[in-house]
Amino acid sequence: MQASTRKGMIVVALANGLLLFGYGLSLPFFTIYLISQRHLSPAMAGLVIALAGLSRCVSSAISGELADAFGRKKVMMWGLFSQILAMFCLGLCIEFQAQVGWMLVCYFLTTFLGAFFRPASNAWVTDNTTPKERVEAFGILRIGLNIGWALGPAAGGFLVRYSYSLAFFFTALLYAATILYLGRLIEDKHVPCKSRKPSFVSALLSLKDSRLAKICFYVVLITAVNSQLVVGLSIHCKQYLHMPENYIGWFFTINGLVVVFLQYWATKIMARIRLSTAMLIGCLLYAVGFGSVGFFDTFALIAVGVFLAGVGELIVSPGEQTLVSNIASRETRGRYLGMLMVFYNLGSALGFFGAGLLGDYVAPFYLPGPWLIVGAVAVLAGLGFWSMRRSLTPEEDGKTNVPVPIKKDTITLN
């Protein structure tokens, strides 16, 4: 990757890191706030979070459409600005103890608008890289995201000890700083198609591209596996192994540190092999890492499983984004990457729901059972990605340094 290109990727990675740092300051603690301060039941609070998460599926698709029609930078800036307003209003609702209904409206708006940045950002990365550079580029983004995620919740935990609303105000302030930072340092190379009109229906029709549909299906599977780190592992360690919360928190830290310190080297290795092969390897690492958790009862051994799953994540995440970028035409990059995020969010929601079911109905009878099922799903996803080598050109599969030919959209643009 050329120095100028790498500099641009670092700029966008830092912006993503700032946003996730801001997210980590406040939103992970909203569930605790609803239960402890507004006295919602855990089930009701969980339903609120799940529904808000599903709303991101819709906004991800809309973001991709708008990014193609109006430009990547405009959508990123507009999404951030509108989210700042919603986040500030949410902070005011918390500060002045507004009715729960109004507060939840602001929360849903914050969550919905929060999904606008990522698809447009990914499309910008695709516009500014060659197919061979994209694995490394998306890997750099992953490093920025995980630095933000590693630091945000720690700082947020300190802030909410004094004021929940203060955490949300600081998040809005960080988002405003990101607008100023990003607006001055990046340029949009994308030339919007004047005849193109944003259409959610057309975005769904993009799944007529069987290759995109297959990738999205496999992404649902492996994202459901990845989400076990948050819910499934917490249930397993707390309810069945009776580990203290600080031990469980260290598992998240291990996962974040794996990505921060190993992502760059992993992308260098991935650049030498086919993407489909790399995705198979990543999914198998998920399978071994999470599949072994159920057989362990000590912190150290479970940490090894989390480490292996983390290595799988740093291969799979940039790999799936690169695959979708490579099969999209110039006119549909935002749309395709938006649809990828739709199914990514869907996979997370299914994974959270499935973790609860497995913890309640499988683990009491056979403790390793949930993790063996998770491992099997990871293997299926890996085999699915690997099978796609037959439908990808060598360039799309990352086999050579020859640029992917510019493709005309095979799906309607209107």
C-alpha positions as a LaTeX table, in Angstrom:
\begin{tabular}{lrrr}
\hline
Residue & $x$ (\AA) & $y$ (\AA) & $z$ (\AA) \\
\hline
Met1 & 0.00 & 0.00 & 0.00 \\
Gln2 & 1.32 & 3.44 & $-0.94$ \\
Ala3 & 2.19 & 5.87 & 1.85 \\
Ser4 & $-0.51$ & 8.37 & 0.80 \\
Thr5 & $-3.16$ & 5.64 & 0.77 \\
Arg6 & $-2.07$ & 4.32 & 4.15 \\
Lys7 & $-2.24$ & 7.85 & 5.57 \\
Gly8 & $-5.84$ & 8.17 & 4.41 \\
Met9 & $-6.73$ & 4.83 & 5.96 \\
Ile10 & $-5.17$ & 5.88 & 9.26 \\
Val11 & $-7.22$ & 9.10 & 9.21 \\
Val12 & $-10.46$ & 7.15 & 8.74 \\
Ala13 & $-9.36$ & 4.51 & 11.28 \\
Leu14 & $-8.77$ & 7.21 & 13.90 \\
Ala15 & $-12.21$ & 8.65 & 13.15 \\
Asn16 & $-13.78$ & 5.22 & 13.64 \\
Gly17 & $-11.78$ & 4.81 & 16.84 \\
Leu18 & $-12.98$ & 8.17 & 18.18 \\
Leu19 & $-16.58$ & 7.24 & 17.41 \\
Leu20 & $-16.35$ & 3.86 & 19.11 \\
Phe21 & $-14.56$ & 5.45 & 22.07 \\
Gly22 & $-17.48$ & 7.87 & 22.34 \\
Tyr23 & $-19.95$ & 5.01 & 21.98 \\
Gly24 & $-18.15$ & 3.09 & 24.73 \\
Leu25 & $-18.32$ & 6.09 & 27.06 \\
Ser26 & $-22.09$ & 5.95 & 27.34 \\
Leu27 & $-24.24$ & 3.48 & 25.42 \\
Pro28 & $-22.95$ & 0.21 & 27.00 \\
Phe29 & $-24.16$ & 1.59 & 30.35 \\
Phe30 & $-27.65$ & 2.48 & 29.13 \\
Thr31 & $-28.99$ & $-0.97$ & 30.05 \\
Ile32 & $-27.68$ & $-0.56$ & 33.60 \\
Tyr33 & $-29.27$ & 2.90 & 33.75 \\
Leu34 & $-32.68$ & 1.59 & 32.64 \\
Ile35 & $-32.64$ & $-1.14$ & 35.28 \\
Ser36 & $-31.05$ & 0.68 & 38.22 \\
Gln37 & $-32.39$ & 4.21 & 37.73 \\
Arg38 & $-35.64$ & 3.79 & 35.77 \\
His39 & $-36.52$ & 0.42 & 37.32 \\
Leu40 & $-37.24$ & $-1.45$ & 34.10 \\
Ser41 & $-37.09$ & $-5.21$ & 34.39 \\
Pro42 & $-34.03$ & $-6.91$ & 32.88 \\
Ala43 & $-36.27$ & $-8.55$ & 30.28 \\
Met44 & $-37.81$ & $-5.23$ & 29.26 \\
Ala45 & $-34.43$ & $-3.51$ & 29.14 \\
Gly46 & $-33.09$ & $-6.35$ & 27.01 \\
Leu47 & $-36.04$ & $-6.02$ & 24.64 \\
Val48 & $-35.35$ & $-2.29$ & 24.25 \\
Ile49 & $-31.70$ & $-2.93$ & 23.39 \\
Ala50 & $-32.58$ & $-5.73$ & 20.95 \\
Leu51 & $-35.19$ & $-3.65$ & 19.10 \\
Ala52 & $-32.79$ & $-0.73$ & 18.87 \\
Gly53 & $-30.17$ & $-3.08$ & 17.45 \\
Leu54 & $-32.57$ & $-4.30$ & 14.78 \\
Ser55 & $-33.24$ & $-0.71$ & 13.73 \\
Arg56 & $-29.58$ & $-0.55$ & 12.69 \\
Cys57 & $-30.33$ & $-3.13$ & 9.99 \\
Val58 & $-32.64$ & $-0.63$ & 8.28 \\
Ser59 & $-30.35$ & 2.37 & 8.69 \\
Ser60 & $-27.34$ & 0.42 & 7.38 \\
Ala61 & $-29.16$ & $-0.27$ & 4.12 \\
Ile62 & $-30.32$ & 3.34 & 3.84 \\
Ser63 & $-26.79$ & 4.58 & 4.47 \\
Gly64 & $-25.38$ & 2.48 & 1.66 \\
Glu65 & $-28.01$ & 3.78 & $-0.75$ \\
Leu66 & $-27.40$ & 7.41 & 0.21 \\
Ala67 & $-23.62$ & 6.99 & $-0.02$ \\
Asp68 & $-23.93$ & 5.83 & $-3.63$ \\
Ala69 & $-26.40$ & 8.54 & $-4.56$ \\
Phe70 & $-24.93$ & 11.59 & $-2.79$ \\
Gly71 & $-21.33$ & 10.71 & $-1.91$ \\
Arg72 & $-19.51$ & 9.01 & 0.96 \\
Lys73 & $-18.32$ & 12.09 & 2.82 \\
Lys74 & $-21.74$ & 13.80 & 2.80 \\
Val75 & $-23.41$ & 10.77 & 4.36 \\
Met76 & $-20.69$ & 10.39 & 6.98 \\
Met77 & $-20.94$ & 14.06 & 7.96 \\
Trp78 & $-24.74$ & 14.16 & 7.92 \\
Gly79 & $-24.98$ & 10.94 & 9.94 \\
Leu80 & $-22.58$ & 12.24 & 12.58 \\
Phe81 & $-24.29$ & 15.64 & 12.86 \\
Ser82 & $-27.76$ & 14.15 & 13.29 \\
Gln83 & $-26.43$ & 11.64 & 15.82 \\
Ile84 & $-24.87$ & 14.46 & 17.85 \\
Leu85 & $-28.30$ & 16.10 & 18.16 \\
Ala86 & $-29.96$ & 12.83 & 19.18 \\
Met87 & $-27.19$ & 12.02 & 21.68 \\
Phe88 & $-27.40$ & 15.48 & 23.24 \\
Cys89 & $-31.19$ & 15.16 & 23.58 \\
Leu90 & $-30.74$ & 11.74 & 25.20 \\
Gly91 & $-28.33$ & 13.28 & 27.71 \\
Leu92 & $-30.90$ & 15.99 & 28.50 \\
Cys93 & $-33.61$ & 13.36 & 29.02 \\
Ile94 & $-31.38$ & 11.56 & 31.51 \\
Glu95 & $-30.28$ & 14.77 & 33.27 \\
Phe96 & $-33.82$ & 16.09 & 33.77 \\
Gln97 & $-35.49$ & 12.69 & 34.33 \\
Ala98 & $-37.79$ & 13.00 & 31.32 \\
Gln99 & $-40.56$ & 10.48 & 30.77 \\
Val100 & $-39.26$ & 7.06 & 29.79 \\
Gly101 & $-41.11$ & 7.21 & 26.48 \\
Trp102 & $-39.33$ & 10.39 & 25.34 \\
Met103 & $-36.00$ & 9.05 & 26.52 \\
Leu104 & $-36.46$ & 5.82 & 24.55 \\
Val105 & $-37.38$ & 7.81 & 21.42 \\
Cys106 & $-34.05$ & 9.63 & 21.71 \\
Tyr107 & $-32.25$ & 6.35 & 22.33 \\
Phe108 & $-33.78$ & 4.70 & 19.26 \\
Leu109 & $-32.85$ & 7.74 & 17.15 \\
Thr110 & $-29.29$ & 7.62 & 18.48 \\
Thr111 & $-28.97$ & 3.93 & 17.65 \\
Phe112 & $-30.65$ & 4.26 & 14.26 \\
Leu113 & $-28.50$ & 7.21 & 13.19 \\
Gly114 & $-25.37$ & 5.60 & 14.58 \\
Ala115 & $-25.39$ & 3.03 & 11.78 \\
Phe116 & $-25.12$ & 5.63 & 9.01 \\
Phe117 & $-21.39$ & 6.23 & 9.34 \\
Arg118 & $-19.95$ & 2.72 & 8.95 \\
Pro119 & $-21.27$ & 1.70 & 5.47 \\
Ala120 & $-20.34$ & 5.11 & 4.00 \\
Ser121 & $-16.92$ & 4.89 & 5.65 \\
Asn122 & $-16.34$ & 1.40 & 4.26 \\
Ala123 & $-17.39$ & 2.57 & 0.79 \\
Trp124 & $-14.87$ & 5.44 & 1.04 \\
Val125 & $-12.14$ & 2.93 & 1.89 \\
Thr126 & $-13.11$ & 0.81 & $-1.12$ \\
Asp127 & $-13.00$ & 3.83 & $-3.45$ \\
Asn128 & $-9.48$ & 4.67 & $-2.33$ \\
Thr129 & $-7.87$ & 1.22 & $-2.48$ \\
Thr130 & $-7.17$ & $-1.52$ & $-4.99$ \\
Pro131 & $-8.58$ & $-5.01$ & $-4.36$ \\
Lys132 & $-5.21$ & $-6.24$ & $-3.09$ \\
Glu133 & $-4.91$ & $-3.32$ & $-0.65$ \\
Arg134 & $-8.37$ & $-3.71$ & 0.87 \\
Val135 & $-7.58$ & $-6.46$ & 3.36 \\
Glu136 & $-4.83$ & $-4.29$ & 4.85 \\
Ala137 & $-7.03$ & $-1.18$ & 4.70 \\
Phe138 & $-9.95$ & $-2.80$ & 6.52 \\
Gly139 & $-7.44$ & $-4.28$ & 8.96 \\
Ile140 & $-6.21$ & $-0.77$ & 9.79 \\
Leu141 & $-9.83$ & 0.24 & 10.42 \\
Arg142 & $-10.22$ & $-2.71$ & 12.78 \\
Ile143 & $-7.22$ & $-1.54$ & 14.80 \\
Gly144 & $-8.75$ & 1.92 & 15.19 \\
Leu145 & $-12.12$ & 0.49 & 16.17 \\
Asn146 & $-10.65$ & $-1.81$ & 18.80 \\
Ile147 & $-8.48$ & 0.87 & 20.36 \\
Gly148 & $-11.64$ & 2.94 & 20.79 \\
Trp149 & $-13.55$ & $-0.03$ & 22.17 \\
Ala150 & $-10.77$ & $-0.92$ & 24.60 \\
Leu151 & $-10.60$ & 2.60 & 26.06 \\
Gly152 & $-14.21$ & 3.81 & 25.85 \\
Pro153 & $-15.99$ & 1.54 & 28.36 \\
Ala154 & $-13.17$ & 1.96 & 30.89 \\
Ala155 & $-13.49$ & 5.75 & 30.77 \\
Gly156 & $-17.29$ & 5.49 & 30.67 \\
Gly157 & $-17.32$ & 3.35 & 33.80 \\
Phe158 & $-15.54$ & 6.18 & 35.59 \\
Leu159 & $-17.93$ & 8.86 & 34.28 \\
Val160 & $-21.19$ & 7.07 & 35.11 \\
Arg161 & $-20.11$ & 6.78 & 38.74 \\
Tyr162 & $-20.77$ & 10.52 & 38.91 \\
Ser163 & $-23.38$ & 11.16 & 36.23 \\
Tyr164 & $-25.01$ & 9.11 & 33.48 \\
Ser165 & $-25.96$ & 12.24 & 31.56 \\
Leu166 & $-22.36$ & 13.50 & 31.63 \\
Ala167 & $-21.25$ & 10.38 & 29.74 \\
Phe168 & $-23.75$ & 11.09 & 26.95 \\
Phe169 & $-22.76$ & 14.76 & 26.75 \\
Phe170 & $-19.10$ & 13.76 & 26.42 \\
Thr171 & $-20.06$ & 11.33 & 23.65 \\
Ala172 & $-21.81$ & 14.12 & 21.73 \\
Leu173 & $-18.73$ & 16.31 & 22.19 \\
Leu174 & $-16.43$ & 13.58 & 20.83 \\
Tyr175 & $-18.68$ & 13.11 & 17.80 \\
Ala176 & $-18.52$ & 16.85 & 17.13 \\
Ala177 & $-14.72$ & 16.73 & 17.31 \\
Thr178 & $-14.77$ & 13.84 & 14.84 \\
Ile179 & $-16.76$ & 15.90 & 12.32 \\
Leu180 & $-14.21$ & 18.71 & 12.48 \\
Tyr181 & $-11.29$ & 16.29 & 12.24 \\
Leu182 & $-12.66$ & 14.16 & 9.42 \\
Gly183 & $-14.17$ & 17.01 & 7.43 \\
Arg184 & $-10.79$ & 18.68 & 6.99 \\
Leu185 & $-8.66$ & 15.62 & 6.27 \\
Ile186 & $-10.50$ & 13.50 & 3.70 \\
Glu187 & $-11.72$ & 14.10 & 0.17 \\
Asp188 & $-14.46$ & 12.17 & $-1.59$ \\
Lys189 & $-13.37$ & 10.58 & $-4.88$ \\
His190 & $-16.79$ & 9.08 & $-5.52$ \\
Val191 & $-18.78$ & 10.73 & $-8.32$ \\
Pro192 & $-22.49$ & 10.20 & $-7.58$ \\
Cys193 & $-24.58$ & 8.78 & $-10.40$ \\
Lys194 & $-27.08$ & 11.52 & $-11.33$ \\
Ser195 & $-29.62$ & 9.00 & $-12.60$ \\
Arg196 & $-29.41$ & 6.99 & $-9.40$ \\
Lys197 & $-32.18$ & 7.43 & $-6.84$ \\
Pro198 & $-31.88$ & 5.92 & $-3.36$ \\
Ser199 & $-34.25$ & 2.98 & $-2.99$ \\
Phe200 & $-34.53$ & 0.56 & $-0.09$ \\
Val201 & $-36.37$ & $-1.87$ & $-2.36$ \\
Ser202 & $-33.51$ & $-1.75$ & $-4.87$ \\
Ala203 & $-31.08$ & $-2.38$ & $-2.02$ \\
Leu204 & $-32.97$ & $-5.56$ & $-1.14$ \\
Leu205 & $-33.07$ & $-6.52$ & $-4.81$ \\
Ser206 & $-29.27$ & $-6.43$ & $-4.83$ \\
Leu207 & $-29.53$ & $-9.85$ & $-3.17$ \\
Lys208 & $-30.43$ & $-11.13$ & $-6.64$ \\
Asp209 & $-26.67$ & $-11.19$ & $-6.98$ \\
Ser210 & $-26.28$ & $-14.73$ & $-5.69$ \\
Arg211 & $-22.72$ & $-14.11$ & $-4.60$ \\
Leu212 & $-23.73$ & $-11.21$ & $-2.37$ \\
Ala213 & $-26.64$ & $-13.25$ & $-0.98$ \\
Lys214 & $-24.32$ & $-16.14$ & $-0.10$ \\
Ile215 & $-21.75$ & $-13.88$ & 1.55 \\
Cys216 & $-24.48$ & $-12.20$ & 3.60 \\
Phe217 & $-25.83$ & $-15.58$ & 4.74 \\
Tyr218 & $-22.40$ & $-16.76$ & 5.83 \\
Val219 & $-21.85$ & $-13.40$ & 7.57 \\
Val220 & $-25.03$ & $-13.97$ & 9.61 \\
Leu221 & $-23.65$ & $-17.34$ & 10.73 \\
Ile222 & $-20.17$ & $-16.15$ & 11.72 \\
Thr223 & $-21.46$ & $-12.93$ & 13.30 \\
Ala224 & $-23.83$ & $-14.98$ & 15.46 \\
Val225 & $-20.75$ & $-16.95$ & 16.53 \\
Asn226 & $-18.75$ & $-13.80$ & 17.24 \\
Ser227 & $-21.53$ & $-12.35$ & 19.40 \\
Gln228 & $-21.08$ & $-15.21$ & 21.89 \\
Leu229 & $-18.14$ & $-13.29$ & 23.33 \\
Val230 & $-20.55$ & $-10.70$ & 24.74 \\
Val231 & $-23.56$ & $-12.76$ & 25.87 \\
Gly232 & $-22.77$ & $-16.48$ & 25.69 \\
Leu233 & $-19.43$ & $-16.24$ & 27.47 \\
Ser234 & $-20.86$ & $-14.00$ & 30.19 \\
Ile235 & $-23.70$ & $-16.44$ & 30.88 \\
His236 & $-21.34$ & $-19.43$ & 30.88 \\
Cys237 & $-18.74$ & $-17.89$ & 33.18 \\
Lys238 & $-21.11$ & $-16.16$ & 35.61 \\
Gln239 & $-24.03$ & $-18.56$ & 35.85 \\
Tyr240 & $-22.24$ & $-21.89$ & 35.58 \\
Leu241 & $-18.62$ & $-21.23$ & 36.60 \\
His242 & $-19.39$ & $-18.44$ & 39.11 \\
Met243 & $-16.49$ & $-16.29$ & 37.96 \\
Pro244 & $-16.31$ & $-12.71$ & 39.28 \\
Glu245 & $-17.21$ & $-9.90$ & 36.90 \\
Asn246 & $-13.66$ & $-8.55$ & 36.70 \\
Tyr247 & $-12.46$ & $-11.89$ & 35.30 \\
Ile248 & $-15.17$ & $-11.77$ & 32.64 \\
Gly249 & $-14.16$ & $-8.21$ & 31.79 \\
Trp250 & $-10.60$ & $-9.40$ & 31.15 \\
Phe251 & $-11.86$ & $-11.70$ & 28.40 \\
Phe252 & $-13.13$ & $-8.62$ & 26.52 \\
Thr253 & $-9.78$ & $-6.93$ & 27.06 \\
Ile254 & $-7.93$ & $-9.96$ & 25.69 \\
Asn255 & $-10.13$ & $-9.94$ & 22.61 \\
Gly256 & $-9.51$ & $-6.24$ & 21.98 \\
Leu257 & $-5.75$ & $-6.51$ & 22.51 \\
Val258 & $-5.49$ & $-9.41$ & 20.05 \\
Val259 & $-6.93$ & $-7.22$ & 17.31 \\
Val260 & $-4.91$ & $-4.13$ & 18.23 \\
Phe261 & $-1.54$ & $-5.91$ & 18.27 \\
Leu262 & $-1.97$ & $-8.67$ & 15.68 \\
Gln263 & $-4.33$ & $-7.20$ & 13.05 \\
Tyr264 & $-1.59$ & $-5.58$ & 10.98 \\
Trp265 & 0.47 & $-8.77$ & 10.74 \\
Ala266 & $-2.60$ & $-10.89$ & 10.02 \\
Thr267 & $-3.55$ & $-8.71$ & 7.05 \\
Lys268 & $-0.01$ & $-8.97$ & 5.68 \\
Ile269 & $-0.31$ & $-12.77$ & 5.74 \\
Met270 & $-3.84$ & $-12.67$ & 4.28 \\
Ala271 & $-2.58$ & $-10.67$ & 1.31 \\
Arg272 & $-0.54$ & $-13.71$ & 0.22 \\
Ile273 & $-3.42$ & $-16.20$ & 0.02 \\
Arg274 & $-6.92$ & $-16.38$ & $-1.42$ \\
Leu275 & $-9.59$ & $-14.58$ & 0.58 \\
Ser276 & $-11.79$ & $-17.67$ & 0.54 \\
Thr277 & $-8.97$ & $-19.70$ & 2.10 \\
Ala278 & $-8.29$ & $-17.02$ & 4.71 \\
Met279 & $-11.99$ & $-16.94$ & 5.63 \\
Leu280 & $-12.01$ & $-20.71$ & 6.11 \\
Ile281 & $-8.97$ & $-20.48$ & 8.40 \\
Gly282 & $-10.55$ & $-17.65$ & 10.39 \\
Cys283 & $-13.83$ & $-19.51$ & 10.86 \\
Leu284 & $-11.99$ & $-22.67$ & 11.95 \\
Leu285 & $-10.10$ & $-20.64$ & 14.56 \\
Tyr286 & $-13.47$ & $-19.39$ & 15.81 \\
Ala287 & $-14.67$ & $-23.00$ & 15.96 \\
Val288 & $-11.66$ & $-24.23$ & 17.93 \\
Gly289 & $-11.57$ & $-21.20$ & 20.22 \\
Phe290 & $-15.23$ & $-21.02$ & 21.19 \\
Gly291 & $-15.87$ & $-24.75$ & 20.74 \\
Ser292 & $-13.34$ & $-25.54$ & 23.46 \\
Val293 & $-14.69$ & $-23.07$ & 26.03 \\
Gly294 & $-17.34$ & $-25.45$ & 27.35 \\
Phe295 & $-14.71$ & $-28.00$ & 28.37 \\
Phe296 & $-12.70$ & $-25.54$ & 30.49 \\
Asp297 & $-13.38$ & $-24.24$ & 33.98 \\
Thr298 & $-10.33$ & $-22.05$ & 34.64 \\
Phe299 & $-9.65$ & $-18.48$ & 33.63 \\
Ala300 & $-6.37$ & $-19.30$ & 31.88 \\
Leu301 & $-7.77$ & $-22.05$ & 29.65 \\
Ile302 & $-10.86$ & $-20.06$ & 28.69 \\
Ala303 & $-8.56$ & $-17.12$ & 27.91 \\
Val304 & $-6.73$ & $-19.36$ & 25.42 \\
Gly305 & $-10.05$ & $-20.09$ & 23.71 \\
Val306 & $-10.91$ & $-16.39$ & 23.63 \\
Phe307 & $-7.47$ & $-15.65$ & 22.16 \\
Leu308 & $-7.96$ & $-18.16$ & 19.33 \\
Ala309 & $-11.44$ & $-16.78$ & 18.60 \\
Gly310 & $-9.92$ & $-13.29$ & 18.57 \\
Val311 & $-7.38$ & $-14.36$ & 15.95 \\
Gly312 & $-10.29$ & $-15.73$ & 13.91 \\
Glu313 & $-12.07$ & $-12.39$ & 14.21 \\
Leu314 & $-9.13$ & $-10.36$ & 12.93 \\
Ile315 & $-9.09$ & $-12.56$ & 9.81 \\
Val316 & $-12.83$ & $-12.79$ & 9.18 \\
Ser317 & $-13.88$ & $-9.18$ & 9.74 \\
Pro318 & $-11.64$ & $-7.47$ & 7.14 \\
Gly319 & $-12.03$ & $-10.49$ & 4.87 \\
Glu320 & $-15.82$ & $-10.27$ & 4.60 \\
Gln321 & $-15.68$ & $-6.53$ & 3.92 \\
Thr322 & $-13.04$ & $-7.04$ & 1.24 \\
Leu323 & $-15.03$ & $-9.81$ & $-0.46$ \\
Val324 & $-18.13$ & $-7.62$ & $-0.71$ \\
Ser325 & $-16.08$ & $-4.65$ & $-1.92$ \\
Asn326 & $-14.44$ & $-6.75$ & $-4.62$ \\
Ile327 & $-17.67$ & $-8.11$ & $-6.12$ \\
Ala328 & $-19.43$ & $-4.72$ & $-6.17$ \\
Ser329 & $-19.38$ & $-2.35$ & $-9.12$ \\
Arg330 & $-18.38$ & 1.27 & $-8.60$ \\
Glu331 & $-22.03$ & 2.31 & $-8.70$ \\
Thr332 & $-23.13$ & $-0.18$ & $-6.03$ \\
Arg333 & $-20.30$ & $-0.25$ & $-3.49$ \\
Gly334 & $-22.26$ & 1.70 & $-0.89$ \\
Arg335 & $-25.35$ & $-0.44$ & $-1.49$ \\
Tyr336 & $-23.46$ & $-3.72$ & $-1.18$ \\
Leu337 & $-21.54$ & $-2.65$ & 1.92 \\
Gly338 & $-24.78$ & $-1.36$ & 3.43 \\
Met339 & $-26.41$ & $-4.75$ & 2.89 \\
Leu340 & $-23.37$ & $-6.39$ & 4.49 \\
Met341 & $-23.97$ & $-4.30$ & 7.63 \\
Val342 & $-27.68$ & $-5.19$ & 7.56 \\
Phe343 & $-26.84$ & $-8.87$ & 7.83 \\
Tyr344 & $-24.00$ & $-8.21$ & 10.28 \\
Asn345 & $-26.48$ & $-6.55$ & 12.66 \\
Leu346 & $-29.01$ & $-9.32$ & 12.05 \\
Gly347 & $-26.39$ & $-11.95$ & 12.90 \\
Ser348 & $-25.54$ & $-10.14$ & 16.13 \\
Ala349 & $-29.20$ & $-10.00$ & 17.17 \\
Leu350 & $-29.68$ & $-13.71$ & 16.41 \\
Gly351 & $-26.48$ & $-14.54$ & 18.28 \\
Phe352 & $-27.57$ & $-12.66$ & 21.40 \\
Phe353 & $-30.98$ & $-14.34$ & 21.33 \\
Gly354 & $-29.49$ & $-17.77$ & 20.64 \\
Ala355 & $-26.98$ & $-17.42$ & 23.48 \\
Gly356 & $-29.83$ & $-17.00$ & 25.95 \\
Leu357 & $-31.69$ & $-20.03$ & 24.60 \\
Leu358 & $-28.59$ & $-22.23$ & 24.65 \\
Gly359 & $-27.72$ & $-21.07$ & 28.16 \\
Asp360 & $-31.22$ & $-21.87$ & 29.46 \\
Tyr361 & $-32.10$ & $-25.05$ & 27.59 \\
Val362 & $-28.86$ & $-26.81$ & 26.59 \\
Ala363 & $-26.17$ & $-25.93$ & 29.15 \\
Pro364 & $-28.07$ & $-27.32$ & 32.19 \\
Phe365 & $-28.04$ & $-30.77$ & 30.59 \\
Tyr366 & $-24.59$ & $-30.71$ & 28.94 \\
Leu367 & $-22.36$ & $-27.74$ & 29.71 \\
Pro368 & $-20.13$ & $-27.99$ & 26.60 \\
Gly369 & $-23.24$ & $-28.36$ & 24.40 \\
Pro370 & $-23.81$ & $-24.68$ & 23.57 \\
Trp371 & $-20.17$ & $-24.22$ & 22.62 \\
Leu372 & $-20.09$ & $-27.31$ & 20.42 \\
Ile373 & $-23.13$ & $-25.94$ & 18.57 \\
Val374 & $-21.40$ & $-22.56$ & 18.21 \\
Gly375 & $-18.28$ & $-24.30$ & 16.89 \\
Ala376 & $-20.34$ & $-26.26$ & 14.36 \\
Val377 & $-21.95$ & $-23.05$ & 13.08 \\
Ala378 & $-18.47$ & $-21.53$ & 12.65 \\
Val379 & $-17.35$ & $-24.56$ & 10.61 \\
Leu380 & $-20.43$ & $-24.27$ & 8.37 \\
Ala381 & $-19.70$ & $-20.59$ & 7.78 \\
Gly382 & $-16.07$ & $-21.37$ & 6.94 \\
Leu383 & $-17.01$ & $-24.06$ & 4.46 \\
Gly384 & $-19.50$ & $-21.67$ & 2.89 \\
Phe385 & $-16.90$ & $-18.96$ & 2.40 \\
Trp386 & $-14.41$ & $-21.50$ & 1.06 \\
Ser387 & $-16.94$ & $-22.84$ & $-1.46$ \\
Met388 & $-17.25$ & $-19.37$ & $-2.97$ \\
Arg389 & $-13.82$ & $-19.72$ & $-4.57$ \\
Arg390 & $-15.65$ & $-21.39$ & $-7.48$ \\
Ser391 & $-17.75$ & $-18.27$ & $-8.19$ \\
Leu392 & $-15.06$ & $-15.62$ & $-7.63$ \\
Thr393 & $-12.48$ & $-14.53$ & $-10.17$ \\
Pro394 & $-8.86$ & $-14.83$ & $-9.01$ \\
Glu395 & $-8.73$ & $-11.03$ & $-8.67$ \\
Glu396 & $-11.91$ & $-10.89$ & $-6.57$ \\
Asp397 & $-10.56$ & $-13.69$ & $-4.39$ \\
Gly398 & $-7.35$ & $-11.74$ & $-3.81$ \\
Lys399 & $-5.10$ & $-14.18$ & $-5.65$ \\
Thr400 & $-3.18$ & $-11.72$ & $-7.84$ \\
Asn401 & $-2.12$ & $-8.09$ & $-7.94$ \\
Val402 & $-4.05$ & $-7.46$ & $-11.15$ \\
Pro403 & $-6.78$ & $-4.85$ & $-10.50$ \\
Val404 & $-10.36$ & $-6.06$ & $-10.65$ \\
Pro405 & $-11.89$ & $-4.84$ & $-13.95$ \\
Ile406 & $-14.46$ & $-2.08$ & $-13.57$ \\
Lys407 & $-17.81$ & $-3.84$ & $-13.57$ \\
Lys408 & $-21.14$ & $-2.53$ & $-14.73$ \\
Asp409 & $-23.93$ & $-3.05$ & $-12.28$ \\
Thr410 & $-25.90$ & $-6.19$ & $-13.07$ \\
Ile411 & $-28.74$ & $-5.15$ & $-10.77$ \\
Thr412 & $-31.00$ & $-2.18$ & $-11.39$ \\
Leu413 & $-29.56$ & 1.15 & $-10.30$ \\
Asn414 & $-32.90$ & 2.86 & $-9.91$ \\
\hline
\end{tabular}
